[in-house]
Tab-separated table of C-alpha atoms and ligand atoms in Angstrom:
chain	number	residue	atom	x	y	z
C	18	MET	CA	67.134	95.483	97.896
C	19	ASN	CA	70.171	96.539	95.932
C	20	ASP	CA	71.723	98.019	99.009
C	21	LEU	CA	71.640	94.710	100.776
C	22	SER	CA	74.961	93.037	100.675
C	23	VAL	CA	76.350	90.021	102.444
C	24	GLU	CA	79.750	91.613	102.461
C	25	GLU	CA	80.384	93.988	105.262
C	26	LYS	CA	81.912	97.297	104.442
C	27	VAL	CA	85.387	97.554	105.886
C	28	ASN	CA	86.126	100.698	107.823
C	29	VAL	CA	89.692	101.890	107.600
C	30	LYS	CA	90.747	104.717	109.833
C	31	SER	CA	92.759	107.461	108.160
C	32	LYS	CA	95.500	109.199	110.095
C	33	ASN	CA	94.716	112.313	108.037
C	34	LEU	CA	98.371	112.972	107.444
C	35	ASP	CA	99.676	115.895	105.462
C	36	VAL	CA	101.445	113.544	103.076
C	37	LEU	CA	103.500	116.180	101.292
C	38	SER	CA	104.952	117.477	104.537
C	39	GLU	CA	105.631	113.901	105.690
C	40	TYR	CA	107.380	113.353	102.394
C	41	SER	CA	109.581	116.433	102.733
C	42	LYS	CA	110.566	115.339	106.262
C	43	ALA	CA	111.277	111.727	105.366
C	44	GLU	CA	114.778	110.631	104.526
C	45	ARG	CA	114.023	107.909	102.105
C	46	LYS	CA	116.331	106.482	99.548
C	47	ARG	CA	115.750	107.593	96.005
C	48	ALA	CA	113.646	105.155	94.016
C	49	MET	CA	114.681	104.492	90.440
C	50	ASN	CA	113.285	102.164	87.842
C	51	PHE	CA	115.052	100.924	84.795
C	52	ALA	CA	114.272	98.824	81.768
C	53	VAL	CA	116.786	96.390	80.303
C	54	ILE	CA	117.006	95.843	76.581
C	55	VAL	CA	119.394	93.560	74.787
C	56	GLY	CA	121.551	93.840	71.735
C	57	HIS	CA	121.123	90.125	71.093
C	58	VAL	CA	119.046	87.344	72.682
C	59	ASP	CA	122.049	85.817	74.416
C	60	ALA	CA	123.700	89.118	75.270
C	61	GLY	CA	123.936	88.001	78.882
C	62	LYS	CA	121.167	90.170	80.295
C	63	SER	CA	119.955	87.632	82.858
C	64	THR	CA	123.473	86.828	84.004
C	65	LEU	CA	124.356	90.508	84.331
C	66	MET	CA	121.217	91.380	86.288
C	67	GLY	CA	121.699	88.288	88.459
C	68	ARG	CA	125.237	89.488	89.132
C	69	LEU	CA	123.958	92.905	90.233
C	70	LEU	CA	121.363	91.324	92.517
C	71	ALA	CA	123.872	88.861	93.986
C	72	ASP	CA	126.741	91.318	94.521
C	73	LEU	CA	124.463	93.908	96.092
C	74	LYS	CA	123.062	91.217	98.403
C	75	ALA	CA	119.524	91.437	97.088
C	76	ILE	CA	119.398	87.668	97.268
C	77	ASP	CA	120.847	85.638	100.093
C	78	GLN	CA	123.914	83.479	99.744
C	79	ARG	CA	121.943	80.300	100.521
C	80	THR	CA	119.611	80.758	97.571
C	81	LEU	CA	122.525	81.572	95.315
C	82	ASP	CA	124.422	78.485	96.500
C	83	LYS	CA	121.349	76.390	95.841
C	84	TYR	CA	121.152	77.671	92.263
C	85	LYS	CA	124.886	77.061	91.826
C	86	ARG	CA	124.586	73.454	92.968
C	87	GLU	CA	121.598	72.846	90.689
C	88	ALA	CA	123.318	74.508	87.760
C	89	GLU	CA	126.519	72.493	88.282
C	90	LYS	CA	124.484	69.318	88.453
C	91	ILE	CA	123.397	69.856	84.881
C	92	GLY	CA	126.901	70.986	83.939
C	93	LYS	CA	126.001	74.637	83.426
C	94	GLY	CA	127.492	76.400	86.415
C	95	SER	CA	127.345	79.790	84.767
C	96	PHE	CA	123.532	79.587	84.611
C	97	ALA	CA	123.142	80.096	88.355
C	98	LEU	CA	123.212	83.888	88.057
C	99	ALA	CA	120.718	83.967	85.235
C	100	TRP	CA	118.326	81.885	87.333
C	101	VAL	CA	118.181	84.558	89.998
C	102	LEU	CA	116.207	86.711	87.609
C	103	ASP	CA	114.308	83.962	85.833
C	104	GLN	CA	113.046	82.479	89.078
C	105	GLY	CA	111.039	85.602	89.803
C	106	ALA	CA	109.594	85.587	86.320
C	107	GLU	CA	108.539	81.979	86.631
C	108	GLU	CA	106.845	82.582	89.955
C	109	ARG	CA	104.965	85.453	88.415
C	110	ALA	CA	103.901	83.272	85.508
C	111	ARG	CA	102.497	80.745	87.952
C	112	GLY	CA	100.451	83.460	89.588
C	113	VAL	CA	102.266	83.276	92.897
C	114	THR	CA	102.215	86.586	94.771
C	115	ILE	CA	105.038	88.504	93.234
C	116	ASP	CA	108.203	88.579	95.225
C	117	ILE	CA	109.218	92.035	94.174
C	118	ALA	CA	112.514	91.659	95.987
C	119	THR	CA	113.877	89.435	93.228
C	120	ASN	CA	113.905	92.407	90.875
C	121	LYS	CA	115.121	94.948	93.358
C	122	PHE	CA	118.526	95.906	94.721
C	123	GLU	CA	119.881	98.805	96.720
C	124	THR	CA	122.981	100.877	96.982
C	125	GLU	CA	123.653	103.266	99.835
C	126	LYS	CA	121.603	106.044	98.261
C	127	THR	CA	119.155	104.387	95.881
C	128	VAL	CA	116.620	101.592	95.573
C	129	PHE	CA	116.626	100.247	92.018
C	130	THR	CA	113.809	98.277	90.461
C	131	ILE	CA	114.194	96.391	87.200
C	132	VAL	CA	110.786	97.099	85.713
C	133	ASP	CA	110.580	94.716	82.815
C	134	ALA	CA	110.689	90.983	82.978
C	135	PRO	CA	110.229	90.351	79.285
C	136	GLY	CA	109.581	86.771	78.380
C	137	HIS	CA	110.268	85.684	74.851
C	138	ARG	CA	106.639	85.889	73.925
C	139	ASP	CA	104.969	89.261	73.870
C	140	PHE	CA	108.282	90.921	74.367
C	141	VAL	CA	107.432	94.337	72.991
C	142	PRO	CA	104.141	94.924	74.863
C	143	ASN	CA	105.989	93.995	78.050
C	144	MET	CA	108.728	96.373	77.196
C	145	ILE	CA	106.289	99.183	76.551
C	146	ALA	CA	104.838	98.641	80.007
C	147	GLY	CA	108.307	98.579	81.519
C	148	ALA	CA	109.742	101.509	79.629
C	149	SER	CA	106.783	103.726	80.441
C	150	GLN	CA	107.828	103.489	84.092
C	151	ALA	CA	111.577	103.716	83.575
C	152	ASP	CA	113.905	106.533	84.597
C	153	PHE	CA	116.549	105.141	82.266
C	154	ALA	CA	117.346	102.066	80.199
C	155	VAL	CA	120.264	99.659	80.187
C	156	LEU	CA	121.230	98.220	76.822
C	157	VAL	CA	123.220	94.995	77.073
C	158	ILE	CA	125.523	94.355	74.115
C	159	ASP	CA	127.404	91.124	73.502
C	160	SER	CA	130.938	92.195	72.584
C	161	ASN	CA	131.708	88.877	70.863
C	162	ILE	CA	132.692	89.278	67.245
C	163	GLY	CA	129.662	88.509	65.109
C	164	ASN	CA	127.097	88.572	67.875
C	165	PHE	CA	127.167	92.306	68.248
C	166	GLU	CA	126.684	92.958	64.553
C	167	SER	CA	123.738	90.569	64.253
C	168	GLY	CA	122.203	92.069	67.386
C	169	LEU	CA	122.180	95.554	65.969
C	170	LYS	CA	120.448	94.406	62.847
C	171	GLY	CA	117.908	92.501	64.893
C	172	GLN	CA	115.341	93.933	67.227
C	173	THR	CA	117.688	96.236	69.100
C	174	LYS	CA	116.853	99.121	66.843
C	175	GLU	CA	113.133	98.769	67.437
C	176	HIS	CA	113.683	98.434	71.174
C	177	ALA	CA	115.929	101.476	71.395
C	178	LEU	CA	113.471	103.533	69.353
C	179	LEU	CA	110.648	102.347	71.557
C	180	VAL	CA	112.230	103.198	74.882
C	181	ARG	CA	113.135	106.620	73.513
C	182	SER	CA	109.574	107.099	72.228
C	183	MET	CA	108.291	106.158	75.675
C	184	GLY	CA	110.110	109.162	77.090
C	185	VAL	CA	113.272	107.492	78.374
C	186	GLN	CA	116.128	109.970	77.925
C	187	ARG	CA	119.150	108.252	79.397
C	188	ILE	CA	120.659	104.979	78.274
C	189	ILE	CA	123.578	103.086	79.763
C	190	VAL	CA	125.254	100.610	77.457
C	191	ALA	CA	126.782	97.575	79.165
C	192	VAL	CA	129.351	96.300	76.683
C	193	ASN	CA	129.175	92.798	78.111
C	194	LYS	CA	131.209	89.571	77.906
C	195	MET	CA	134.380	91.630	77.557
C	196	ASP	CA	136.201	88.677	79.148
C	197	SER	CA	135.555	86.682	75.992
C	198	VAL	CA	137.370	89.256	73.836
C	199	GLN	CA	140.263	89.652	76.322
C	200	TRP	CA	139.072	93.142	77.217
C	201	ASP	CA	140.171	94.349	73.818
C	202	LYS	CA	140.043	98.158	73.811
C	203	GLU	CA	139.727	98.330	70.052
C	204	ARG	CA	136.660	96.123	70.148
C	205	PHE	CA	135.136	98.305	72.845
C	206	ASP	CA	135.895	101.514	70.898
C	207	GLU	CA	134.379	100.075	67.748
C	208	ILE	CA	131.194	99.092	69.583
C	209	GLU	CA	131.011	102.450	71.340
C	210	GLN	CA	131.319	104.288	68.049
C	211	GLN	CA	128.713	102.200	66.217
C	212	VAL	CA	126.203	102.054	69.044
C	213	SER	CA	126.516	105.800	69.699
C	214	SER	CA	125.656	106.707	66.169
C	215	PHE	CA	122.784	104.254	66.157
C	216	LEU	CA	121.402	105.567	69.460
C	217	THR	CA	121.687	109.194	68.397
C	218	THR	CA	119.683	108.321	65.298
C	219	ALA	CA	117.058	106.837	67.629
C	220	GLY	CA	116.850	110.235	69.337
C	221	PHE	CA	119.135	109.935	72.368
C	222	GLN	CA	121.373	112.932	73.052
C	223	PRO	CA	125.075	112.049	73.132
C	224	LYS	CA	125.419	113.409	76.679
C	225	ASN	CA	122.806	110.909	77.845
C	226	ILE	CA	124.587	107.829	76.475
C	227	ASN	CA	127.281	106.070	78.556
C	228	PHE	CA	129.328	102.938	77.942
C	229	VAL	CA	130.805	100.479	80.456
C	230	PRO	CA	133.005	97.518	79.446
C	231	CYS	CA	132.035	94.679	81.798
C	232	SER	CA	131.525	90.960	82.338
C	233	GLY	CA	128.412	89.635	84.038
C	234	ILE	CA	130.015	86.234	84.551
C	235	SER	CA	133.158	87.424	86.323
C	236	GLY	CA	131.570	90.549	87.809
C	237	ASP	CA	134.355	92.809	86.517
C	238	ASN	CA	133.240	96.461	86.318
C	239	VAL	CA	129.717	95.510	87.423
C	240	THR	CA	129.803	96.417	91.126
C	241	ARG	CA	133.574	96.338	91.539
C	242	ARG	CA	136.297	97.788	89.413
C	243	SER	CA	138.181	95.181	87.424
C	244	ASP	CA	141.759	94.484	88.478
C	245	ASP	CA	142.471	92.622	85.251
C	246	PRO	CA	145.554	94.309	83.722
C	247	ASN	CA	143.985	93.885	80.261
C	248	VAL	CA	141.393	96.508	81.111
C	249	SER	CA	143.668	99.058	82.804
C	250	TRP	CA	142.831	101.303	79.835
C	251	TYR	CA	139.348	101.871	81.298
C	252	GLN	CA	139.269	104.334	84.171
C	253	GLY	CA	135.559	105.167	84.018
C	254	ARG	CA	132.691	104.155	86.262
C	255	THR	CA	131.511	100.645	87.085
C	256	LEU	CA	128.023	99.743	85.872
C	257	VAL	CA	126.461	100.314	89.280
C	258	ASP	CA	128.187	103.706	89.641
C	259	GLU	CA	126.801	104.616	86.253
C	260	LEU	CA	123.266	103.606	87.337
C	261	GLU	CA	123.720	105.660	90.477
C	262	ALA	CA	124.813	108.718	88.475
C	263	THR	CA	121.355	109.047	86.903
C	264	GLU	CA	119.139	111.861	88.081
C	265	PRO	CA	115.623	110.541	88.635
C	266	TYR	CA	112.816	112.475	87.007
C	267	SER	CA	111.119	114.912	89.298
C	268	HIS	CA	107.664	113.546	89.928
C	269	ALA	CA	104.471	115.544	90.153
C	270	VAL	CA	103.766	114.875	93.831
C	271	ASP	CA	101.417	117.856	94.149
C	272	LYS	CA	99.266	116.993	91.104
C	273	PRO	CA	96.013	114.948	91.201
C	274	LEU	CA	96.519	111.258	91.948
C	275	ARG	CA	97.294	109.010	88.983
C	276	MET	CA	98.569	105.462	89.184
C	277	THR	CA	98.407	102.835	86.473
C	278	ILE	CA	97.768	99.358	87.836
C	279	GLY	CA	100.649	97.043	86.998
C	280	ASP	CA	99.406	93.842	88.606
C	281	VAL	CA	96.299	92.763	90.452
C	282	PHE	CA	96.785	89.890	92.837
C	283	ARG	CA	94.888	88.071	95.496
C	284	GLY	CA	97.160	87.759	98.444
C	285	SER	CA	96.810	86.453	101.931
C	286	VAL	CA	93.824	86.097	104.231
C	287	GLN	CA	94.855	89.391	105.754
C	288	ASN	CA	95.084	91.188	102.411
C	289	PRO	CA	92.749	89.410	100.035
C	290	LEU	CA	93.067	91.921	97.206
C	291	SER	CA	96.083	94.004	96.241
C	292	ILE	CA	97.295	96.037	93.312
C	293	SER	CA	100.810	97.142	92.478
C	294	GLY	CA	102.272	99.883	90.342
C	295	ARG	CA	104.229	103.096	90.338
C	296	ILE	CA	102.450	106.294	91.333
C	297	ASP	CA	102.649	108.640	88.328
C	298	ALA	CA	101.350	111.770	90.061
C	299	GLY	CA	99.994	112.875	93.421
C	300	SER	CA	100.030	111.084	96.752
C	301	LEU	CA	97.870	108.779	98.842
C	302	GLN	CA	97.536	107.392	102.368
C	303	VAL	CA	95.952	104.547	104.290
C	304	GLY	CA	92.203	105.085	104.629
C	305	ASP	CA	91.899	107.021	101.344
C	306	GLN	CA	88.970	106.417	99.011
C	307	ILE	CA	90.212	105.877	95.490
C	308	LEU	CA	88.438	105.727	92.174
C	309	THR	CA	89.425	103.191	89.543
C	310	MET	CA	88.923	103.907	85.866
C	311	PRO	CA	87.429	102.998	83.457
C	312	SER	CA	85.004	101.181	85.780
C	313	GLY	CA	84.309	104.250	87.945
C	314	GLU	CA	84.169	102.082	91.099
C	315	THR	CA	85.575	103.176	94.439
C	316	ALA	CA	87.772	101.299	96.879
C	317	THR	CA	89.376	101.927	100.261
C	318	ILE	CA	93.113	101.621	100.895
C	319	ARG	CA	93.362	99.393	103.958
C	320	SER	CA	97.151	99.337	104.041
C	321	LEU	CA	100.039	99.913	101.689
C	322	GLU	CA	103.678	99.105	101.049
C	323	VAL	CA	106.386	101.244	99.516
C	324	ASP	CA	109.265	99.243	98.031
C	325	GLY	CA	108.133	96.232	100.021
C	326	GLU	CA	107.994	98.052	103.395
C	327	PRO	CA	104.718	98.932	105.169
C	328	SER	CA	103.988	102.652	105.096
C	329	ASP	CA	101.184	105.064	105.996
C	330	TRP	CA	101.536	107.054	102.776
C	331	ALA	CA	103.158	107.144	99.348
C	332	VAL	CA	103.938	109.743	96.688
C	333	ALA	CA	104.542	109.937	92.948
C	334	GLY	CA	107.642	108.108	91.775
C	335	GLN	CA	107.357	105.330	94.359
C	336	ASN	CA	106.565	101.696	93.613
C	337	VAL	CA	103.700	100.619	95.813
C	338	VAL	CA	101.432	97.740	96.679
C	339	LEU	CA	97.966	98.891	97.756
C	340	ASN	CA	95.886	96.487	99.806
C	341	LEU	CA	92.266	97.287	99.050
C	342	ALA	CA	88.859	96.805	100.590
C	343	ASN	CA	85.284	97.513	99.534
C	344	ILE	CA	85.666	96.680	95.847
C	345	ASP	CA	84.961	93.659	93.704
C	346	PRO	CA	88.144	92.477	91.935
C	347	ILE	CA	86.312	92.339	88.588
C	348	HIS	CA	86.612	96.145	88.488
C	349	LEU	CA	90.399	96.063	88.663
C	350	ARG	CA	92.574	95.164	85.711
C	351	SER	CA	96.198	95.841	84.919
C	352	GLY	CA	96.334	98.980	82.781
C	353	ASP	CA	93.455	100.631	84.654
C	354	VAL	CA	94.110	103.980	86.292
C	355	ILE	CA	93.670	104.872	89.963
C	356	CYS	CA	92.618	108.461	90.740
C	357	ARG	CA	90.269	110.355	93.042
C	358	ALA	CA	86.634	111.327	92.637
C	359	SER	CA	87.636	114.970	93.168
C	360	ALA	CA	89.902	115.004	90.082
C	361	PRO	CA	89.116	111.948	87.976
C	362	ILE	CA	90.814	110.973	84.733
C	363	ALA	CA	88.372	111.015	81.817
C	364	ASN	CA	87.479	107.926	79.813
C	365	VAL	CA	87.861	108.757	76.126
C	366	THR	CA	87.027	106.993	72.875
C	367	SER	CA	89.337	109.066	70.674
C	368	PHE	CA	92.446	111.185	70.943
C	369	THR	CA	94.914	113.184	68.875
C	370	CYS	CA	98.575	112.291	69.111
C	371	LYS	CA	101.928	113.252	67.670
C	372	VAL	CA	103.798	110.135	66.630
C	373	LEU	CA	106.943	108.947	64.959
C	374	ALA	CA	105.934	106.487	62.233
C	375	PHE	CA	107.894	103.198	62.287
C	376	ASP	CA	105.981	101.909	59.284
C	377	HIS	CA	103.701	103.403	56.636
C	378	LEU	CA	100.633	104.893	58.304
C	379	LEU	CA	97.201	104.787	56.698
C	380	PRO	CA	93.737	104.882	58.221
C	381	SER	CA	93.708	101.313	59.547
C	382	MET	CA	93.171	99.025	62.551
C	383	VAL	CA	95.773	99.258	65.316
C	384	ASP	CA	96.259	98.213	68.927
C	385	ILE	CA	96.814	101.074	71.338
C	386	HIS	CA	99.337	100.466	74.107
C	387	ARG	CA	99.937	102.658	77.091
C	388	GLY	CA	101.858	100.978	79.875
C	389	ARG	CA	99.979	97.779	80.633
C	390	LEU	CA	96.857	99.052	78.929
C	391	HIS	CA	96.191	97.753	75.453
C	392	VAL	CA	92.973	98.109	73.507
C	393	PRO	CA	91.934	97.670	69.898
C	394	GLY	CA	91.190	100.739	67.800
C	395	ARG	CA	91.976	102.443	64.528
C	396	ILE	CA	93.855	105.335	63.024
C	397	SER	CA	90.851	107.318	61.803
C	398	ARG	CA	92.522	110.428	60.416
C	399	LEU	CA	95.943	111.596	59.266
C	400	VAL	CA	95.870	115.263	60.263
C	401	ALA	CA	99.296	116.457	59.127
C	402	THR	CA	102.937	115.593	58.778
C	403	LEU	CA	105.215	117.686	60.976
C	404	ASP	CA	108.762	118.942	60.932
C	405	LYS	CA	110.811	116.758	63.313
C	406	GLN	CA	112.680	119.652	64.910
C	407	SER	CA	110.186	122.530	65.045
C	408	GLY	CA	106.921	120.579	65.024
C	409	ASN	CA	105.601	122.915	62.308
C	410	ILE	CA	103.076	121.531	59.828
C	411	LEU	CA	104.663	120.296	56.595
C	412	LYS	CA	101.619	118.889	54.855
C	413	LYS	CA	97.956	118.813	55.834
C	414	LYS	CA	95.787	115.712	55.333
C	415	PRO	CA	98.480	113.445	53.890
C	416	LYS	CA	97.155	110.285	52.179
C	417	ILE	CA	99.911	108.216	53.752
C	418	VAL	CA	102.713	108.824	56.251
C	419	ALA	CA	106.111	107.342	55.458
C	420	PRO	CA	108.288	105.543	58.050
C	421	GLY	CA	110.576	107.918	59.927
C	422	THR	CA	108.135	110.815	59.579
C	423	VAL	CA	106.523	112.666	62.475
C	424	ALA	CA	102.762	113.099	62.100
C	425	ARG	CA	99.680	114.233	63.965
C	426	ILE	CA	96.944	111.624	63.794
C	427	VAL	CA	93.542	110.879	65.323
C	428	VAL	CA	92.961	107.471	66.893
C	429	GLU	CA	89.562	106.025	67.830
C	430	MET	CA	88.697	103.137	70.110
C	431	ASP	CA	85.577	101.010	70.483
C	432	GLN	CA	85.636	101.178	74.238
C	433	ALA	CA	86.232	104.199	76.484
C	434	VAL	CA	89.589	104.075	78.248
C	435	PRO	CA	91.254	106.383	80.770
C	436	LEU	CA	93.784	108.426	78.813
C	437	GLU	CA	94.980	112.011	79.147
C	438	ALA	CA	97.842	114.204	77.973
C	439	PRO	CA	100.713	114.124	78.449
C	440	THR	CA	101.183	110.416	78.059
C	441	ARG	CA	103.199	108.185	75.764
C	442	ILE	CA	101.419	105.707	73.557
C	443	VAL	CA	102.500	103.013	71.120
C	444	LEU	CA	100.479	101.791	68.142
C	445	ARG	CA	100.970	98.242	66.932
C	446	ALA	CA	99.486	96.126	64.184
C	447	GLY	CA	100.103	92.503	63.266
C	448	GLY	CA	102.662	92.119	66.039
C	449	GLU	CA	104.772	95.057	64.803
C	450	THR	CA	105.148	98.549	66.176
C	451	VAL	CA	103.811	100.986	63.593
C	452	ALA	CA	104.132	104.260	65.518
C	453	ALA	CA	104.944	105.688	68.940
C	454	GLY	CA	104.466	109.103	70.418
C	455	LEU	CA	102.735	111.543	72.664
C	456	LEU	CA	99.053	112.160	73.336
C	457	GLU	CA	98.180	115.818	72.771
A	17	GDP	P1	120.161	86.624	78.009
A	17	GDP	O1	119.449	85.802	76.997
A	17	GDP	O2	120.549	87.959	77.430
A	17	GDP	O3	119.425	86.767	79.310
A	17	GDP	O4	121.555	85.881	78.311
A	17	GDP	P2	122.029	84.900	79.490
A	17	GDP	O5	122.321	85.686	80.725
A	17	GDP	O6	121.100	83.762	79.620
A	17	GDP	O7	123.429	84.424	78.904
A	17	GDP	C1	123.573	83.830	77.633
A	17	GDP	C2	124.861	83.030	77.536
A	17	GDP	O8	125.997	83.886	77.629
A	17	GDP	C3	125.022	82.010	78.647
A	17	GDP	O9	125.595	80.845	78.105
A	17	GDP	C4	125.972	82.669	79.618
A	17	GDP	O10	126.698	81.752	80.371
A	17	GDP	C5	126.859	83.492	78.699
A	17	GDP	N1	127.350	84.702	79.361
A	17	GDP	C6	126.604	85.588	80.073
A	17	GDP	N2	127.379	86.585	80.546
A	17	GDP	C7	128.642	86.352	80.129
A	17	GDP	C8	129.916	87.029	80.309
A	17	GDP	O11	130.032	88.079	80.952
A	17	GDP	N3	130.998	86.467	79.697
A	17	GDP	C9	130.909	85.314	78.970
A	17	GDP	N4	132.030	84.851	78.439
A	17	GDP	N5	129.764	84.650	78.796
A	17	GDP	C10	128.627	85.145	79.364
């Protein structure tokens, strides 16, 4: 009786492609993801990203004009650009099929995706999810006197530490609103000096930190070089050139398939169930059977999209939407991991990790975050404190680990979740990040 089902199994024909050879033949644009963090709530992040999207024609002029008219109606013309970004976020919040295009723009060589859309609530968990998929981060600093200083004291430090802990190595600092300080070189130099020292403390190497003086509102030094004589002192790259100059990580295309589900959504009649995310390792093609963990259920890929375009296959590093068949949506949640039955990821209830403590660490309850996955658990054992540089053991079985210390700890969870090394995890408690590091 159990085999009887009213739902018919969908047969999807596979082209049996050799995906890796297809990949080496294909001349695709590079795909790069980045996370945006701000030096202050009103640093101008939305305006700056809207400017990038508008100037690189990721949104059409009609939509932009519509926003401009609406914004002028309420006497806030400058808001139009910020709305470009916020609109997408709002649609997502309403559960409308995500229009990925609103967070995507292209240059000649590269497709860029802005991976985080942090709302004001739950900002850090969102950022963890975003940063774990990012090739680099953009830090937006408000160059206005006063604002910059208060920003640095605020959450910026935690955010910078977090993105670094999530494995992000390169950071581009947009020293924004330079129009409001008359493109003052001294102001820029002062910010560059302070932010550099602060970012190096957070673990970024000086060669991986770059600064661009710009204005999201006017667009100067964003996608076009400023012709304002006040900024003739700056001969460096525009923001978009700086983004372009990043080398994407090389992705493990020949390793077993791993993809963390970002979003699950019910789409059209044609594609009733879809998931989106970035492939972490391996490759896949239409017709493939996939396994989703922790549920251990299988599904068939009926069709797929890479960066919004239909495709027969996809490889690690690409952002994809997979349209699925032969699975009940209750088995798919954001944070779950897609793999194959031939090389599945294990579900574990405990793991050892090497973390940087943000707060005092004691055996205690914590939430474990990895990308979109977050589950309750506890620090069950403090194994040792370690030397930051060499990783050598300093002290075994410490009673407590002080903030700023690197330690090896054991974490346990009530439920089994798909986790494996190497992966970055963040531990939080009471709405604060207490530690971040690497699963061993
Ligand atoms: P967010 O909170 O970081 O996303 O900041 P918004 O993009 O919403 O901008 C905050 C405020 O700063 C708004 O009033 C903007 O009009 C203003 N703003 C944004 N970019 C610039 C800029 O380049 N120059 C100046 N002078 N003001 C800006």
